[in-house]
Coordinates of C-alpha atoms in Angstrom, one line a residue:
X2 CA 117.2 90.6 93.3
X3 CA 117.9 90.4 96.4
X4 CA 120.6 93.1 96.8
X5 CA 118.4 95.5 94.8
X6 CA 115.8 94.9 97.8
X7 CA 118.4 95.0 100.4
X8 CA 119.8 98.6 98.9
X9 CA 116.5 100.1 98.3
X10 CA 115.6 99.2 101.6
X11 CA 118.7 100.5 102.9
X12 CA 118.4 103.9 100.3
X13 CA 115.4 104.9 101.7
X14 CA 115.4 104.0 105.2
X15 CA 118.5 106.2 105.5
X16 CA 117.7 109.1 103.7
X17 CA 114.4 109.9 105.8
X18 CA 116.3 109.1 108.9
X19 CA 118.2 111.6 108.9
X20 CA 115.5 114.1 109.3
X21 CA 113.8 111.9 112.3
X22 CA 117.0 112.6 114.2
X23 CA 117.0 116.5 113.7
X24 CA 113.4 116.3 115.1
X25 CA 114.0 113.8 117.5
X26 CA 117.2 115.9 118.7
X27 CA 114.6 118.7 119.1
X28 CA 111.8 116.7 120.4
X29 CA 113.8 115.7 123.8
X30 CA 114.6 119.2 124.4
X31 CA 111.6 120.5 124.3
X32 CA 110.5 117.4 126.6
X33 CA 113.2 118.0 129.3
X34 CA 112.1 122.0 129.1
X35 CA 108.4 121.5 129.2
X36 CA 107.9 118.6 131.7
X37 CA 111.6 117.7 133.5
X38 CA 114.0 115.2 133.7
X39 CA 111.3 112.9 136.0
X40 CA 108.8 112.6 133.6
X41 CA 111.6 111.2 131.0
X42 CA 112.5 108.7 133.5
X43 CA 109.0 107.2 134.3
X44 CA 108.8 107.6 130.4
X45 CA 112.0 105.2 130.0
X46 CA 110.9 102.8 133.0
X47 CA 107.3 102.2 131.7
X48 CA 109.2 101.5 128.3
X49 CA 110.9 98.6 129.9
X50 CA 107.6 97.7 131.9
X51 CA 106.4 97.1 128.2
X52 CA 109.1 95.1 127.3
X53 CA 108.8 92.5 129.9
X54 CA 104.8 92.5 129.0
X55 CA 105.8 91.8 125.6
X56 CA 107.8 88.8 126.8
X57 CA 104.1 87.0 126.6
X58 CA 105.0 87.1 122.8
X59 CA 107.7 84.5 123.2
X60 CA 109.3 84.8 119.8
X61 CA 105.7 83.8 117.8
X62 CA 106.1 86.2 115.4
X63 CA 110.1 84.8 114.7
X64 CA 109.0 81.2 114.4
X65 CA 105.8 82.2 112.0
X66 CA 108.4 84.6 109.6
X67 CA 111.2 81.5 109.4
X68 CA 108.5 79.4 107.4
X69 CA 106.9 82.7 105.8
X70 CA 110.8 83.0 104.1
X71 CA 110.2 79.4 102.5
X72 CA 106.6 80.2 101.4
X73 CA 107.8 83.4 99.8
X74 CA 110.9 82.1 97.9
X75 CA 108.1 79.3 96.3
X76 CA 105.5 81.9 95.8
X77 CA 103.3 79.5 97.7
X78 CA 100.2 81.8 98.4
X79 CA 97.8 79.0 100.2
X80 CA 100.9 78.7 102.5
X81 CA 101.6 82.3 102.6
X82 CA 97.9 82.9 103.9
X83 CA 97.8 80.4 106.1
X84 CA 100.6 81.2 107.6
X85 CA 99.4 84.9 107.9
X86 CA 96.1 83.7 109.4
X87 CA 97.5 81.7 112.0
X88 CA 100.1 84.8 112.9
X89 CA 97.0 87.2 113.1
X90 CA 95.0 84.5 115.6
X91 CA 97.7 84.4 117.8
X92 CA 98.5 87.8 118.0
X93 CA 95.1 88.6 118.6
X94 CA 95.2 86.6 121.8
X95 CA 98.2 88.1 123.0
X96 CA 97.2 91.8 123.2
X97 CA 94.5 90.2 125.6
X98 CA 96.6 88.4 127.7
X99 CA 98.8 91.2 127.8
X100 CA 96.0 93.6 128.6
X101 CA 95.4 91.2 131.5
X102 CA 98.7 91.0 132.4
X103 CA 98.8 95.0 132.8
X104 CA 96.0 95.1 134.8
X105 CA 97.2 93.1 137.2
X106 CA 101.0 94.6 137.2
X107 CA 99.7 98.1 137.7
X108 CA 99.3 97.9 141.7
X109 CA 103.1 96.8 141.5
X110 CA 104.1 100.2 139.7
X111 CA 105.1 102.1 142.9
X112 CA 107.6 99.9 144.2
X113 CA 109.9 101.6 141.3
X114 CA 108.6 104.9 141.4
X115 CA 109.0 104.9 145.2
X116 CA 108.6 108.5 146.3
X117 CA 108.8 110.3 143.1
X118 CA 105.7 112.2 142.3
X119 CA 103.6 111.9 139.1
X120 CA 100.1 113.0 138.6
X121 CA 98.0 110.8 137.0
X122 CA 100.3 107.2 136.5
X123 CA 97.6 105.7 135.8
X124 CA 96.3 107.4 133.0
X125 CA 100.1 107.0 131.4
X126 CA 100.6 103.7 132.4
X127 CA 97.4 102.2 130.4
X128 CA 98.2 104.5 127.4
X129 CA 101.6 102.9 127.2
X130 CA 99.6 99.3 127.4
X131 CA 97.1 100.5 124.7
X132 CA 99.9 101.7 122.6
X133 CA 101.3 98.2 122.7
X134 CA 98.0 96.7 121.8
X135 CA 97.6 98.5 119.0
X136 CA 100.8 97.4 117.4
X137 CA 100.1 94.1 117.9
X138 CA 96.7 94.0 115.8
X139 CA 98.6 95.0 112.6
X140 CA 101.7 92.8 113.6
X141 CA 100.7 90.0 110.8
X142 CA 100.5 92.3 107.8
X143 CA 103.8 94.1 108.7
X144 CA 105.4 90.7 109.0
X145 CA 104.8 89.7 106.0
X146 CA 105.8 92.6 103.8
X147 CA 109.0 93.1 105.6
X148 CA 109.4 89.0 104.9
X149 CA 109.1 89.5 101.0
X150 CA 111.7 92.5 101.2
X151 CA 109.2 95.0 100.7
X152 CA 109.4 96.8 103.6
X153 CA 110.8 100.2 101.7
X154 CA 106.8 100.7 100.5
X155 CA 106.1 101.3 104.2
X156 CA 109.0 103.3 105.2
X157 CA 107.6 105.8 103.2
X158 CA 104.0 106.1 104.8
X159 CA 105.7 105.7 108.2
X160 CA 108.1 108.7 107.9
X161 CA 105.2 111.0 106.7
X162 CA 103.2 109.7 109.8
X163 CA 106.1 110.3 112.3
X164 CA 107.1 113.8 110.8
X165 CA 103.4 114.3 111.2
X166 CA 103.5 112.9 114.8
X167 CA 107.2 114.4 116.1
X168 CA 105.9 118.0 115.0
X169 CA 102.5 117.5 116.5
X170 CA 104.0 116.6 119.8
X171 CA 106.4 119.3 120.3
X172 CA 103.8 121.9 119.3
X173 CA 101.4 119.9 122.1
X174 CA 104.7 120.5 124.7
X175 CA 105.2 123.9 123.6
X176 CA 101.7 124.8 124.0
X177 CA 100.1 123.0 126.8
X178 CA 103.1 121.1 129.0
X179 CA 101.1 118.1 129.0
X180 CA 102.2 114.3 129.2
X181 CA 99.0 113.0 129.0
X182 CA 97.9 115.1 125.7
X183 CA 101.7 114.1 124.5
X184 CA 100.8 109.9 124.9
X185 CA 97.3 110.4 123.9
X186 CA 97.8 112.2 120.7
X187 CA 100.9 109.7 119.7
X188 CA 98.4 106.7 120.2
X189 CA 95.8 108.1 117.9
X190 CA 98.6 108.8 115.3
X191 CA 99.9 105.3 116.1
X192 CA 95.8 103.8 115.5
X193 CA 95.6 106.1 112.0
X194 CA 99.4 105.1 110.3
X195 CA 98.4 100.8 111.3
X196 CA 94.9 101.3 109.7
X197 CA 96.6 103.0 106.8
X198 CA 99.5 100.6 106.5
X199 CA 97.0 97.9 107.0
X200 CA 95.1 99.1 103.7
X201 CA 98.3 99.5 101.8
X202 CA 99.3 95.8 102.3
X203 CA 96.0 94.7 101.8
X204 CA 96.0 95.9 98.7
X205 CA 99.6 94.8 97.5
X206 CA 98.2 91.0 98.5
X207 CA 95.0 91.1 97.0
X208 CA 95.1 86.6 97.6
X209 CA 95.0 87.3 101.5
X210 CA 91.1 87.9 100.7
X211 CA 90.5 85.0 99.0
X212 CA 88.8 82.1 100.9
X213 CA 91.1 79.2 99.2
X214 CA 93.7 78.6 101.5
X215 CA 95.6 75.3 102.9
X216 CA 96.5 74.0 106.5
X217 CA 99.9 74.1 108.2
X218 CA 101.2 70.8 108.0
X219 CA 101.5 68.5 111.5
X220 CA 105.3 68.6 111.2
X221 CA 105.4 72.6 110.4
X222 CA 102.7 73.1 113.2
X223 CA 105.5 71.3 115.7
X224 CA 108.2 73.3 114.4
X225 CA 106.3 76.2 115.3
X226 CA 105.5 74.9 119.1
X227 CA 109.1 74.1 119.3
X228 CA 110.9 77.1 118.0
X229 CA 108.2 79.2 120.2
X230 CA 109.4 77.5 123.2
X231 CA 112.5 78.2 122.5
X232 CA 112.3 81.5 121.8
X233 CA 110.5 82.0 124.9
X234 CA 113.3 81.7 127.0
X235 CA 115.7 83.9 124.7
X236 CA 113.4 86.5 124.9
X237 CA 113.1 85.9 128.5
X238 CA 117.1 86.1 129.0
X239 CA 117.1 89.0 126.7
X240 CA 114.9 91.1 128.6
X241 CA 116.7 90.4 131.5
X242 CA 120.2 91.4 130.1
X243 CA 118.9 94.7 128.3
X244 CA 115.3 95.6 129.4
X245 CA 116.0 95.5 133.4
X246 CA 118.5 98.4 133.1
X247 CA 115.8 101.4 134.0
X248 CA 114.3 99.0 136.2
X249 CA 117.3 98.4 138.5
X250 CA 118.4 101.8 138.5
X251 CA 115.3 103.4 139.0
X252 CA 114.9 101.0 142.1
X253 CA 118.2 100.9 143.4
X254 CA 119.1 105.1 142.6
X255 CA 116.1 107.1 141.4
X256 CA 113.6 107.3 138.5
X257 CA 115.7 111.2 137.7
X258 CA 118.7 108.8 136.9
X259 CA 116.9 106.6 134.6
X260 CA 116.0 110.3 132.6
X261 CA 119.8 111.3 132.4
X262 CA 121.0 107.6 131.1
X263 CA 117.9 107.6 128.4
X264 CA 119.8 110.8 126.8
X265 CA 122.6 108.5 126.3
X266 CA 120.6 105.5 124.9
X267 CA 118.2 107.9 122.3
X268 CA 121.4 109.3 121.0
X269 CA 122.7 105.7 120.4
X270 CA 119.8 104.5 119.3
X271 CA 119.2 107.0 116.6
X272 CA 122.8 106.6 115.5
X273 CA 121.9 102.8 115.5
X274 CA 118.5 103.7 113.1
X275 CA 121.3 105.1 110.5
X276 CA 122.9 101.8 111.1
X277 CA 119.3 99.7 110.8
X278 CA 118.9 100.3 107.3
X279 CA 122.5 99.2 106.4
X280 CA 122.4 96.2 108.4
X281 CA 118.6 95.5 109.1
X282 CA 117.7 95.8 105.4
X283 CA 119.6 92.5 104.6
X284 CA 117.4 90.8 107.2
X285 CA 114.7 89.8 105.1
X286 CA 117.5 89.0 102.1
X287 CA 119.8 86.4 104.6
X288 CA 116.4 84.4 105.4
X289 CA 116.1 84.3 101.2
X290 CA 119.5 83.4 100.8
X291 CA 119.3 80.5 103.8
X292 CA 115.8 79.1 102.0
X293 CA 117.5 79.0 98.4
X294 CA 121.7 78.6 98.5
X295 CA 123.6 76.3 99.8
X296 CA 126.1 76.7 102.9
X297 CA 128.9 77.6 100.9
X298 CA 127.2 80.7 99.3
X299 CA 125.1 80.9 102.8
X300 CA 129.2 81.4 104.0
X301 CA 130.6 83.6 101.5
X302 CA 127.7 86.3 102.0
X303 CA 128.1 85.7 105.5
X304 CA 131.8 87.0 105.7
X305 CA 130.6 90.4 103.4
X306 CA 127.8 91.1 106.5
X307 CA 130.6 90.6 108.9
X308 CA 133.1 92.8 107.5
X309 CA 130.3 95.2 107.0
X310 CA 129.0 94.7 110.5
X311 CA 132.4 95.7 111.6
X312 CA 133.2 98.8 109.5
X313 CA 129.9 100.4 110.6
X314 CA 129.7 99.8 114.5
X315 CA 133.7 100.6 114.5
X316 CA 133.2 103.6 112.6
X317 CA 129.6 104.3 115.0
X318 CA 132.1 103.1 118.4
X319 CA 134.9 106.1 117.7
X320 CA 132.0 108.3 116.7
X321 CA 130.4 108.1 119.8
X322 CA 133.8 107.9 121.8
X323 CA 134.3 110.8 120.6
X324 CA 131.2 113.0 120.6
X325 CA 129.0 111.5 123.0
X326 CA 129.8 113.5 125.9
X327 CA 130.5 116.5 124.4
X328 CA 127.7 116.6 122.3
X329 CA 125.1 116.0 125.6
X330 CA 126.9 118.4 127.5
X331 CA 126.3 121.3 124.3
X332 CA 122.6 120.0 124.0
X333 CA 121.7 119.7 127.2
X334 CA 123.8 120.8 129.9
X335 CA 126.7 119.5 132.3
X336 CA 124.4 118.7 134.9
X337 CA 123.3 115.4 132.2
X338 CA 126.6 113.4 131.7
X339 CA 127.3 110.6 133.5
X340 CA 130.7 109.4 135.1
X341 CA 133.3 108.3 133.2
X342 CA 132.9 104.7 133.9
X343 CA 129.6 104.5 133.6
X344 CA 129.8 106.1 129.9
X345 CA 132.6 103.7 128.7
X346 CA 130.4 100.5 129.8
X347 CA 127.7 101.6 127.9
X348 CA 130.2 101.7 125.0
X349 CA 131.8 99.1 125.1
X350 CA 128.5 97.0 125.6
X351 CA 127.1 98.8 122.2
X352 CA 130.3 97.6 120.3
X353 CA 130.1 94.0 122.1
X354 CA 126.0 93.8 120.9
X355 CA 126.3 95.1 117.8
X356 CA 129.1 93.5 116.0
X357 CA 127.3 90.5 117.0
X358 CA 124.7 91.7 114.8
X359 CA 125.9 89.7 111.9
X360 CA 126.0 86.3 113.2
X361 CA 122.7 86.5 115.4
X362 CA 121.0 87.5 111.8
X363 CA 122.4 84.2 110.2
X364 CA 121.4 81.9 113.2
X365 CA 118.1 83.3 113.8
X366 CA 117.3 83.7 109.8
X367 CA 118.4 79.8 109.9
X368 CA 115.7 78.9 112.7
X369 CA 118.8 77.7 115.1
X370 CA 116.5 78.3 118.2
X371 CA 116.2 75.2 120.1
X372 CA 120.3 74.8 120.4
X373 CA 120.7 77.4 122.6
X374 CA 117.6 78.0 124.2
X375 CA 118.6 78.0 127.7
X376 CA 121.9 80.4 127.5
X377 CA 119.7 83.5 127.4
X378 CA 118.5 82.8 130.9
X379 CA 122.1 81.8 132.0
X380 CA 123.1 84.7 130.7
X381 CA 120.0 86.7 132.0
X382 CA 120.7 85.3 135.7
X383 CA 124.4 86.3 135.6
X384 CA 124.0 89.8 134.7
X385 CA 120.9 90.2 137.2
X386 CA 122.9 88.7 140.2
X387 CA 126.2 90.5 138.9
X388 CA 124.2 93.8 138.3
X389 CA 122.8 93.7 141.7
X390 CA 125.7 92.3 143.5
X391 CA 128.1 95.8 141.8
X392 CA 125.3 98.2 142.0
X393 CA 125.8 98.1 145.7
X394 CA 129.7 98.8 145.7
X395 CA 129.7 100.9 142.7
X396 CA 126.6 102.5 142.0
X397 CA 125.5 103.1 138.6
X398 CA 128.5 102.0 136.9
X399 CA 128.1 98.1 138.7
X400 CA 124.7 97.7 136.3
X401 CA 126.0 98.2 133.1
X402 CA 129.2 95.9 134.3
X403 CA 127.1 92.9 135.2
X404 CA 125.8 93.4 131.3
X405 CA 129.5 93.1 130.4
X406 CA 130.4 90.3 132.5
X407 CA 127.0 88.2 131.5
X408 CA 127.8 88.7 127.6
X409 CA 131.5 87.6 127.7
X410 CA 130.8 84.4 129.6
X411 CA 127.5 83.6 127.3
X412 CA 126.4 84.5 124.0
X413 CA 129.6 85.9 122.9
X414 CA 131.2 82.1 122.5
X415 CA 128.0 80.1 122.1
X416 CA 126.0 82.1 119.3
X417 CA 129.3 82.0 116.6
X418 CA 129.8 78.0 117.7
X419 CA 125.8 77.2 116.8
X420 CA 125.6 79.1 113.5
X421 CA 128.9 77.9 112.6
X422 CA 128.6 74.4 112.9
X423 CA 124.9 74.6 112.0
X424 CA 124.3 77.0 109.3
X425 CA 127.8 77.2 107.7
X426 CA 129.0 73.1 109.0
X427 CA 132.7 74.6 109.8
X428 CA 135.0 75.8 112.6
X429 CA 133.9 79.1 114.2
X430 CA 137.5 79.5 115.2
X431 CA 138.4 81.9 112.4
X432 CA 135.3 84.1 113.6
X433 CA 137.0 84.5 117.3
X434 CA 140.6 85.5 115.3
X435 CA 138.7 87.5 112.8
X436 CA 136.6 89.2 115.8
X437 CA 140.1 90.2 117.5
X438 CA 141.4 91.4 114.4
X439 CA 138.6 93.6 114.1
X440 CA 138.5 94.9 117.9
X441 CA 141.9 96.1 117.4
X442 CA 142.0 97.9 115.1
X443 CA 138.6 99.8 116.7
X444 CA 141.0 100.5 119.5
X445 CA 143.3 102.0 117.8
X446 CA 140.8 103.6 115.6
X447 CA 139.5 105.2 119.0
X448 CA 142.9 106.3 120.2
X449 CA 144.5 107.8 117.2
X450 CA 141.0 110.1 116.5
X451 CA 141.1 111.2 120.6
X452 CA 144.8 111.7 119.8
X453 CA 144.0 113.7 116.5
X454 CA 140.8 115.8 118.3
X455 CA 142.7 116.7 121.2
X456 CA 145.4 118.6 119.4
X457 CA 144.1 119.9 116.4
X458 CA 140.4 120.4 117.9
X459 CA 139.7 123.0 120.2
X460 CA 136.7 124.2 121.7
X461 CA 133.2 123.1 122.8
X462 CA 131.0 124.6 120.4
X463 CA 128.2 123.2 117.6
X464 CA 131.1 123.5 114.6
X465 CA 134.0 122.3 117.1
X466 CA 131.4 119.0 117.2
X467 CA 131.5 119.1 113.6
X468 CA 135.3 119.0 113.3
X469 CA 135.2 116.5 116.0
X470 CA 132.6 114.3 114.0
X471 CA 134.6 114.5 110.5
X472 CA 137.9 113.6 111.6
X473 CA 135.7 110.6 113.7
X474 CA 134.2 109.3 110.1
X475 CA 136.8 109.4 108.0
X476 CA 140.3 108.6 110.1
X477 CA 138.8 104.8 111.0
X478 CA 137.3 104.8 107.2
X479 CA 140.2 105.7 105.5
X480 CA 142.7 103.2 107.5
X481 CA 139.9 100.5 106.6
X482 CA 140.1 101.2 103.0
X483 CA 143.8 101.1 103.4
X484 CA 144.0 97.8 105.3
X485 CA 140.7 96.1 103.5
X486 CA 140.8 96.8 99.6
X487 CA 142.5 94.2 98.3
X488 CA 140.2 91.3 100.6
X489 CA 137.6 89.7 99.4
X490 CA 134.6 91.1 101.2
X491 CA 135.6 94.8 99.7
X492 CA 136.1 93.6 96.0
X493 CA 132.5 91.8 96.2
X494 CA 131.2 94.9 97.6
X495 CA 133.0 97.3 95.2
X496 CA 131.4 95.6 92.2
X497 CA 128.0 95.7 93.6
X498 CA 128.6 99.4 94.1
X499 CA 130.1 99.4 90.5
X500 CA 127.1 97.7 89.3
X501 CA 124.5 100.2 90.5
X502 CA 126.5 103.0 89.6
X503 CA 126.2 101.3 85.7
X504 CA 122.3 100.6 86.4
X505 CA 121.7 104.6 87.2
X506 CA 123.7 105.8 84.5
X507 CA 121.7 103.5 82.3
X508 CA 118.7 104.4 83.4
X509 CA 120.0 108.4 82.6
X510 CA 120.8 108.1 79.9
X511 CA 117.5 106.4 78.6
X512 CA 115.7 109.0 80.1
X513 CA 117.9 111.9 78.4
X514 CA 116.6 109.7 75.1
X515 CA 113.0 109.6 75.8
X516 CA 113.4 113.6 76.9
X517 CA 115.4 114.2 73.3
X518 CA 112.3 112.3 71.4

């Protein structure tokens, strides 16, 4: 059952976001021709003004979802409601504090747009806040849905609000070159798909409207407080590591360069959305699996996400090695690449996050919070100081470095150590020799696709891109196949692929029947 969730899930997810990136491609376009390159900036900066905002949140909603997992898996619907009830409290004093907490940061606001000009800040600024609100009054439905590995039923309502929303906004660009109309116009789209969604799940839970419910035991309510504290202060050093970025450049160089490095991260981050459903949709399924299995089963499922973890962000790695530059340079111009330096940071700090994708899941699916509550902030405090320290000597290049540096002396040993010893009660030394197994051979992967592009590729138009992309997929993939089939982690995968090829051929063959009769 739980792979069936975790592939329709995945199914879904993928198929309609493959359509969000055509828009989306188009979308930014139209942006950077109707308002500029300064507007995407402040657009980018107030995005990580958000973030820090949402640091008020302190990893609530995570603590409240671990115990939703165990409430699910027993069908436990006092529990369940409870549990939802408390979550919907608590949000609800959030988006006030944080509504405060905007308030009072707005008079701060100009120290990072210095001298850049932008008519009516204020006006954007408070739709961003009210944006964020908004999301957060819904936050307790959507938790729980996505929890019981339901979370396809609102993929599909969402996409046919965003296609709504993405075409809506680039006719409002088009037609009246307006930032405020653009924000104002995604926040009422935003209010209309939460009330719907709202509805939906209301519906699919009829109990949540009962009035019989129970209360959240002493020793539940502690591990709540605790987990939340500890949270806190990962969020805290998360935010510092990866939601400071527009912050320090657009302080230390210019609110224009935060506009050209956002190209960079939407690109990655709607490659990462393909990714999402692949990896993301087994969220819900690892915090099943940790409530029900033992560590042994917990381990062996473990070491199929891994491998899969790999393949995809190795595969994603060359892909973007490969294309990124040339592809932002077709699309957009020259004049919106950065240096060379800069652009293999950001790289190399997307394969470094993201192949540790796997093992955060298990830890944080597992409730390890407390262990390692304060190495977020060390790491936070290393990469602001190293950040700040490098952007000095080498510009834009020194803040993405200081990410590097803070990651390889942190997280990148202590997060495999915890879950290892806690979740799976074994060595994490074969994760460190698998994880330099796997980083060579994304090395090579890059090098013999830049070898293969550069002589048999020429050219810098949309189907040269297309060549370029191909040979990108399938050279890494195929030398994977070669080098993985016979292991363990492939087999199990091959006869779950197997399997569902069985259950649709099944399936067509009783419909050919009930057609025949």
């Amino acid at each position: 059952m739980r792979i069936s969730h975790s592939l329709k899930n995945m199914v879904i997810s993928l198929s309609t976001q493959a359509i969000m990136v055509f828009l989306g491609l188009i979308s930014r376009k139209v942006f950077l021709d109707s308002l500029g390159i300064q507007y995407l900036g402040v657009n980018g900066l107030l995005t990580n003004v958000l973030a820090m905002l949402a640091l008020v949140e302190g990893g609530v909603g995570s603590s409240i979802v671990f115990y939703l997992y165990r409430a699910l898996a027993t069908n436990n619907q006092y529990k369940i409601k409870a549990l939802i009830r408390l979550y919907k409290k608590t949000y609800i004093l959030l988006s006030i504090i944080i509504t405060f907490l905007g308030i009072m940061l707005y008079p701060f606001l100009h120290y990072f747009l210095k001298s850049e000009s932008m008519p009516h800040i204020g006006v954007v600024y408070f739709l961003f806040i009210a944006s964020n609100i908004v999301g957060y009054l819904n936050a307790h439905k959507v938790a729980l849905i996505y929890a019981d590995q339901k979370g396809y039923i609102l993929t599909r309502i969402n996409f046919l609000f965003s296609l709504f929303s993405m075409i809506s906004k680039i006719v409002i660009l088009l037609v009246t070159k307006s930032y405020i109309f653009y924000l104002a116009f995604d926040l009422l789209i935003f209010i209309v798909q939460n009330l719907c969604n709202g509805r939906l799940i209301n519906n699919r839970y009829t109990f949540l409207k009962t009035k019989e419910t129970t209360k959240i035991s002493e020793e539940e309510q502690k591990g709540i407080i605790r987990n939340v504290k500890a949270l806190f202060l990962h969020n805290l050093g998360s935010y510092i590591v990866f939601g400071t970025d527009n912050l320090l450049i657009s302080y230390f160089i210019g609110v224009k360069t935060v506009g050209i490095y956002s190209n960079y991260i939407m690109i990655i981050n709607q490659l990462s959305a393909f990714m999402t459903p692949i990896l993301g949709s087994m969220g819900a399924s690892i915090g099943n699996l940790i409530a029900t299995e033992d560590e042994n089963k917990t381990y062996s499922i473990f070491k199929v996400t891994y491998f899969v973890n790999f393949w995809v962000y190795s595969v994603a790695t060359v892909f973007l090695f490969n294309l990124l530059d040339p592809f932002i340079s077709w699309w957009l111009g020259k004049q919106f690449l950065l240096d060379q330096t800069t652009f293999y940071l950001i790289l190399f700090n997307f394969y470094l996050t993201g192949l540790r994708g796997s093992i955060s899941a298990f830890k944080d699916k597992s409730g390890v919070f407390l262990q390692d509550r304060y190495v977020p902030l060390i790491e936070g405090a290393i990469n602001l100081v190293a950040s700040i320290i490098l952007v000095k000597d080498m510009g834009l290049s020194g803040i993405f470095l200081g990410t590097t540096i803070s990651t390889l002396v942190t997280v990148f040993w202590v997060v495999p150590y915890l879950t290892y010893k806690h979740v799976f009660k074994r060595s994490s030394l074969s994760y460190y020799l698998t994880y330099s197994f796997y980083t060579i051979l994304s090395i090579i992967s890059i090098f013999l696709t830049k070898l293969i592009c550069q002589h048999c590729v020429k050219g810098s138009d949309f189907f040269t891109l297309i060549e370029k992309g191909i040979i990108s997929l399938i050279i890494p993939s195929v030398l994977y196949l070669f080098l993985f089939f016979k292991s363990d982690e492939f087999k199990y995968l091959a006869r779950i692929f197997i399997g569902l090829l069985h259950k649709v051929n099944v399936k067509r063959i009783k419909l050919v029947k009930s057609n025949h009769f």
